[in-house]
Structures are given as C-alpha cells and as structure tokens.
PDB file of C-alpha atoms in Angstrom:
ATOM      1  CA  MET A   1     114.435  44.681  65.227  1.00 70.00           C
ATOM      2  CA  ALA A   2     110.816  46.583  65.821  1.00 81.00           C
ATOM      3  CA  GLU A   3     110.116  50.467  65.947  1.00 90.00           C
ATOM      4  CA  VAL A   4     108.457  51.712  68.625  1.00 93.00           C
ATOM      5  CA  VAL A   5     106.053  54.663  68.538  1.00 93.00           C
ATOM      6  CA  GLU A   6     104.720  56.082  72.674  1.00 93.00           C
ATOM      7  CA  VAL A   7     102.162  58.384  72.594  1.00 92.00           C
ATOM      8  CA  LEU A   8      99.493  60.304  74.248  1.00 90.00           C
ATOM      9  CA  VAL A   9      96.575  60.469  72.203  1.00 91.00           C
ATOM     10  CA  PRO A  10      93.177  61.682  73.420  1.00 91.00           C
ATOM     11  CA  GLY A  11      90.437  58.890  74.111  1.00 89.00           C
ATOM     12  CA  GLY A  12      88.335  57.302  71.698  1.00 91.00           C
ATOM     13  CA  LYS A  13      89.071  60.378  69.359  1.00 92.00           C
ATOM     14  CA  ALA A  14      92.901  59.456  68.167  1.00 91.00           C
ATOM     15  CA  THR A  15      93.787  61.475  64.426  1.00 92.00           C
ATOM     16  CA  ALA A  16      96.111  60.860  61.932  1.00 90.00           C
ATOM     17  CA  GLY A  17      97.796  64.069  62.274  1.00 90.00           C
ATOM     18  CA  PRO A  18     100.655  64.704  65.081  1.00 88.00           C
ATOM     19  CA  PRO A  19     101.337  63.278  67.788  1.00 87.00           C
ATOM     20  CA  LEU A  20     100.842  60.218  65.042  1.00 90.00           C
ATOM     21  CA  GLY A  21     100.736  60.448  61.423  1.00 88.00           C
ATOM     22  CA  PRO A  22     104.731  62.008  61.805  1.00 90.00           C
ATOM     23  CA  SER A  23     105.207  59.412  64.140  1.00 89.00           C
ATOM     24  CA  LEU A  24     104.448  56.112  61.775  1.00 90.00           C
ATOM     25  CA  GLY A  25     104.396  58.058  58.396  1.00 88.00           C
ATOM     26  CA  PRO A  26     107.989  56.557  57.661  1.00 89.00           C
ATOM     27  CA  LEU A  27     107.542  53.392  59.377  1.00 89.00           C
ATOM     28  CA  GLY A  28     105.430  52.393  56.024  1.00 88.00           C
ATOM     29  CA  ILE A  29     102.003  51.649  57.043  1.00 90.00           C
ATOM     30  CA  ASN A  30      98.387  52.022  57.306  1.00 90.00           C
ATOM     31  CA  VAL A  31      98.059  54.946  59.850  1.00 91.00           C
ATOM     32  CA  LYS A  32      95.002  54.874  59.698  1.00 92.00           C
ATOM     33  CA  GLY A  33      94.346  51.673  60.380  1.00 92.00           C
ATOM     34  CA  VAL A  34      96.654  51.747  63.488  1.00 93.00           C
ATOM     35  CA  VAL A  35      93.658  55.044  64.984  1.00 94.00           C
ATOM     36  CA  ASP A  36      90.980  53.220  64.021  1.00 94.00           C
ATOM     37  CA  GLU A  37      92.382  50.129  66.314  1.00 95.00           C
ATOM     38  CA  ILE A  38      93.516  53.279  69.229  1.00 94.00           C
ATOM     39  CA  ASN A  39      90.465  54.681  69.087  1.00 94.00           C
ATOM     40  CA  LYS A  40      88.625  51.451  69.336  1.00 94.00           C
ATOM     41  CA  LYS A  41      90.727  50.606  72.080  1.00 93.00           C
ATOM     42  CA  THR A  42      90.617  53.754  74.382  1.00 92.00           C
ATOM     43  CA  ALA A  43      86.778  54.596  73.791  1.00 91.00           C
ATOM     44  CA  SER A  44      86.316  53.443  77.282  1.00 87.00           C
ATOM     45  CA  PHE A  45      88.309  56.448  77.359  1.00 87.00           C
ATOM     46  CA  ASN A  46      87.165  59.668  75.980  1.00 85.00           C
ATOM     47  CA  GLY A  47      87.868  62.883  77.029  1.00 79.00           C
ATOM     48  CA  MET A  48      91.072  61.619  78.650  1.00 86.00           C
ATOM     49  CA  GLN A  49      94.379  61.495  77.448  1.00 87.00           C
ATOM     50  CA  VAL A  50      95.867  58.072  76.775  1.00 90.00           C
ATOM     51  CA  PRO A  51      99.109  56.446  76.584  1.00 92.00           C
ATOM     52  CA  VAL A  52      99.131  54.242  73.890  1.00 94.00           C
ATOM     53  CA  ARG A  53     102.191  52.748  72.313  1.00 95.00           C
ATOM     54  CA  ILE A  54     102.958  51.249  68.950  1.00 94.00           C
ATOM     55  CA  GLU A  55     105.619  48.288  68.350  1.00 95.00           C
ATOM     56  CA  VAL A  56     105.884  47.615  64.629  1.00 92.00           C
ATOM     57  CA  ASP A  57     107.599  44.635  62.831  1.00 92.00           C
ATOM     58  CA  ALA A  58     110.288  44.498  60.378  1.00 88.00           C
ATOM     59  CA  LYS A  59     106.730  42.871  58.649  1.00 90.00           C
ATOM     60  CA  LYS A  60     105.333  46.341  59.022  1.00 89.00           C
ATOM     61  CA  ASN A  61     102.715  44.557  61.349  1.00 91.00           C
ATOM     62  CA  PHE A  62     102.279  46.611  64.538  1.00 93.00           C
ATOM     63  CA  THR A  63     100.370  46.059  68.156  1.00 94.00           C
ATOM     64  CA  VAL A  64      98.761  48.529  69.739  1.00 94.00           C
ATOM     65  CA  THR A  65      99.144  48.693  73.749  1.00 94.00           C
ATOM     66  CA  VAL A  66      97.081  50.928  74.970  1.00 92.00           C
ATOM     67  CA  GLY A  67      97.906  52.854  79.309  1.00 91.00           C
ATOM     68  CA  ILE A  68      95.810  53.832  81.707  1.00 89.00           C
ATOM     69  CA  PRO A  69      95.199  57.084  82.024  1.00 90.00           C
ATOM     70  CA  PRO A  70      97.158  59.336  84.928  1.00 90.00           C
ATOM     71  CA  VAL A  71      95.970  59.790  87.861  1.00 93.00           C
ATOM     72  CA  SER A  72      94.487  62.910  87.849  1.00 92.00           C
ATOM     73  CA  ALA A  73      92.547  62.495  84.425  1.00 91.00           C
ATOM     74  CA  LEU A  74      91.125  59.661  85.777  1.00 93.00           C
ATOM     75  CA  ILE A  75      89.669  62.162  88.849  1.00 95.00           C
ATOM     76  CA  LYS A  76      88.590  64.334  86.929  1.00 93.00           C
ATOM     77  CA  LYS A  77      86.322  62.302  84.514  1.00 91.00           C
ATOM     78  CA  GLU A  78      84.269  60.014  88.629  1.00 92.00           C
ATOM     79  CA  ALA A  79      84.476  63.814  89.664  1.00 94.00           C
ATOM     80  CA  GLY A  80      83.367  65.049  86.791  1.00 93.00           C
ATOM     81  CA  ILE A  81      84.426  68.053  86.552  1.00 94.00           C
ATOM     82  CA  GLU A  82      86.297  69.626  83.492  1.00 91.00           C
ATOM     83  CA  LYS A  83      89.877  71.102  85.425  1.00 91.00           C
ATOM     84  CA  GLY A  84      91.842  71.128  88.774  1.00 91.00           C
ATOM     85  CA  SER A  85      91.574  74.363  90.961  1.00 91.00           C
ATOM     86  CA  SER A  86      93.108  77.128  89.995  1.00 92.00           C
ATOM     87  CA  GLU A  87      93.866  77.724  94.112  1.00 92.00           C
ATOM     88  CA  PRO A  88      93.701  73.921  95.127  1.00 88.00           C
ATOM     89  CA  ASN A  89      94.184  75.357  99.009  1.00 85.00           C
ATOM     90  CA  VAL A  90      91.064  77.645  98.437  1.00 90.00           C
ATOM     91  CA  LYS A  91      89.194  76.178  96.087  1.00 93.00           C
ATOM     92  CA  VAL A  92      87.665  73.138  96.114  1.00 94.00           C
ATOM     93  CA  ALA A  93      87.370  72.216  92.152  1.00 95.00           C
ATOM     94  CA  GLY A  94      84.845  69.118  92.906  1.00 95.00           C
ATOM     95  CA  ASN A  95      84.513  66.312  95.489  1.00 97.00           C
ATOM     96  CA  LEU A  96      85.451  62.006  95.183  1.00 96.00           C
ATOM     97  CA  SER A  97      83.358  59.806  96.430  1.00 96.00           C
ATOM     98  CA  PHE A  98      86.202  57.297  98.535  1.00 96.00           C
ATOM     99  CA  GLU A  99      85.105  54.113  96.561  1.00 95.00           C
ATOM    100  CA  ALA A 100      85.889  55.850  92.903  1.00 96.00           C
ATOM    101  CA  ALA A 101      89.020  56.491  94.698  1.00 96.00           C
ATOM    102  CA  VAL A 102      89.425  52.730  95.111  1.00 96.00           C
ATOM    103  CA  ARG A 103      88.788  52.586  92.415  1.00 94.00           C
ATOM    104  CA  ILE A 104      90.918  54.046  90.256  1.00 95.00           C
ATOM    105  CA  ALA A 105      93.631  52.946  92.355  1.00 95.00           C
ATOM    106  CA  ASN A 106      92.883  49.080  91.393  1.00 93.00           C
ATOM    107  CA  MET A 107      93.369  50.203  88.023  1.00 91.00           C
ATOM    108  CA  LYS A 108      96.878  52.392  88.865  1.00 92.00           C
ATOM    109  CA  LEU A 109      98.145  49.620  91.728  1.00 90.00           C
ATOM    110  CA  GLU A 110     100.827  48.092  89.297  1.00 88.00           C
ATOM    111  CA  SER A 111     102.365  51.554  87.811  1.00 86.00           C
ATOM    112  CA  MET A 112     102.426  53.142  91.316  1.00 87.00           C
ATOM    113  CA  LEU A 113     105.180  53.548  94.195  1.00 86.00           C
ATOM    114  CA  ALA A 114     102.847  51.508  96.683  1.00 87.00           C
ATOM    115  CA  TYR A 115     102.817  47.934  97.333  1.00 87.00           C
ATOM    116  CA  GLU A 116      99.611  47.792  98.606  1.00 92.00           C
ATOM    117  CA  LEU A 117      96.226  49.239  98.140  1.00 93.00           C
ATOM    118  CA  LYS A 118      95.914  51.329 101.078  1.00 94.00           C
ATOM    119  CA  THR A 119      99.199  53.463 100.339  1.00 94.00           C
ATOM    120  CA  ALA A 120      97.484  53.264  96.428  1.00 95.00           C
ATOM    121  CA  VAL A 121      94.275  55.032  97.970  1.00 96.00           C
ATOM    122  CA  ARG A 122      96.956  57.118  99.791  1.00 95.00           C
ATOM    123  CA  GLU A 123      98.870  58.708  96.435  1.00 95.00           C
ATOM    124  CA  VAL A 124      95.122  59.101  94.772  1.00 96.00           C
ATOM    125  CA  ILE A 125      93.868  61.369  97.628  1.00 97.00           C
ATOM    126  CA  GLY A 126      97.275  63.268  97.769  1.00 95.00           C
ATOM    127  CA  THR A 127      96.927  64.103  93.331  1.00 95.00           C
ATOM    128  CA  CYS A 128      93.539  65.173  94.970  1.00 96.00           C
ATOM    129  CA  VAL A 129      94.611  67.609  96.821  1.00 94.00           C
ATOM    130  CA  SER A 130      96.997  69.202  94.639  1.00 93.00           C
ATOM    131  CA  MET A 131      93.629  69.183  92.170  1.00 95.00           C
ATOM    132  CA  GLY A 132      91.670  70.932  94.742  1.00 95.00           C
ATOM    133  CA  VAL A 133      89.313  67.662  95.455  1.00 96.00           C
ATOM    134  CA  THR A 134      87.864  66.462  98.126  1.00 96.00           C
ATOM    135  CA  VAL A 135      87.125  62.879  99.154  1.00 96.00           C
ATOM    136  CA  ASP A 136      83.506  62.195 100.513  1.00 95.00           C
ATOM    137  CA  GLY A 137      83.082  66.365 100.625  1.00 95.00           C
ATOM    138  CA  LYS A 138      86.296  66.523 103.640  1.00 95.00           C
ATOM    139  CA  LYS A 139      89.321  67.554 103.138  1.00 94.00           C
ATOM    140  CA  ALA A 140      92.592  64.863 102.423  1.00 90.00           C
ATOM    141  CA  LYS A 141      94.108  65.045 105.749  1.00 91.00           C
ATOM    142  CA  GLU A 142      90.949  64.181 107.223  1.00 95.00           C
ATOM    143  CA  VAL A 143      90.676  61.293 105.172  1.00 96.00           C
ATOM    144  CA  PHE A 144      93.897  60.229 106.177  1.00 95.00           C
ATOM    145  CA  ALA A 145      93.321  60.661 109.617  1.00 95.00           C
ATOM    146  CA  LEU A 146      90.324  58.333 109.214  1.00 95.00           C
ATOM    147  CA  ILE A 147      92.541  55.615 107.014  1.00 94.00           C
ATOM    148  CA  ASP A 148      94.810  55.861 110.185  1.00 93.00           C
ATOM    149  CA  GLU A 149      92.204  55.351 112.572  1.00 94.00           C
ATOM    150  CA  GLY A 150      91.942  52.696 110.278  1.00 92.00           C
ATOM    151  CA  LYS A 151      87.380  53.594 109.042  1.00 93.00           C
ATOM    152  CA  TYR A 152      88.011  52.132 105.645  1.00 91.00           C
ATOM    153  CA  ASP A 153      90.137  48.845 105.903  1.00 91.00           C
ATOM    154  CA  SER A 154      87.055  47.266 105.933  1.00 89.00           C
ATOM    155  CA  VAL A 155      86.866  48.679 101.905  1.00 86.00           C
ATOM    156  CA  LEU A 156      91.330  48.878 101.695  1.00 85.00           C
ATOM    157  CA  VAL A 157      92.324  45.252 103.338  1.00 76.00           C
ATOM    158  CA  LYS A 158      91.893  42.060 102.248  1.00 63.00           C
TER     159      LYS A 158
END
C-alpha cells in the first residue's frame, strides 16, 4: 500500500523543514532527494505556493507529482503584484491582460468547474474581482459584458 503526502510548497524553494520533513521522515525515505526533485519540478513556479503530491511505495521508491498553483497565485505572477488589494472594490492592486487571463484559464481548465474556455476565463476574471485586479484596464463587469457581446470570441471560441 502506497503512502501519500500532499503539501503546498514554495515553488523552487522547498526545504526539509515543515511541512515536508515531518511528513516524509517517518516514511523512511531520502528527504533530501525528494526535496531536490520537488525544487527541480517547481522551479518555473518560483514565488508561488504549489500543490505537490508525493507517493511512497512499499520499497521506499517515491513519485513526485506537481499540481498547478491556485488561480490567485497565477494572477499575482502575471500582474506582477505581491498581493491583492485590501479593498478590492475601492483600490486597484494591479492589471491583468485578457491574454494572460486566457493563459491562466487554459492552465487550470482541468481542475475548474467550467467545461469550456469562455466560462473558465470568466472564473479567472471573477477571481480578479476579489483581488482588486482589473483586466485590460477595465473593471470585471465591463469585461464580462464584452465577453457576452462576443468581442473576445476570436480568442475564446475554437
């Protein structure tokens, strides 16, 4: 029976300390080897919290599976901001291009509730609302209206 450990780690900067060390130590595997593999696989997500799943079999072999960071972390990276707005409807924390919203939606499509890209993009823009991030310099409601009018269909409908 395989043991499974699921944790959130900083991309490219995991350490043998918590949460990995205490979770992996009792399993009797090479914690440094696991940490090195996680850091190699998550290097492209530097600065973001990344979900990681480690499976350890009976022979102490391990498999590391890296998930995709949360939508909010991807938005922060694409918008170049440290954190969202403390007052989302009052203060703007940053701006996200519509193309970046589409990229994020494509990355997260499998894990979203949406069945099609257009709906997934709307979910990403909805997250922008709660973070105080505009899209192409517009408020989310304006962008939603443009999506409904078909202004972005060339990008969204395949």
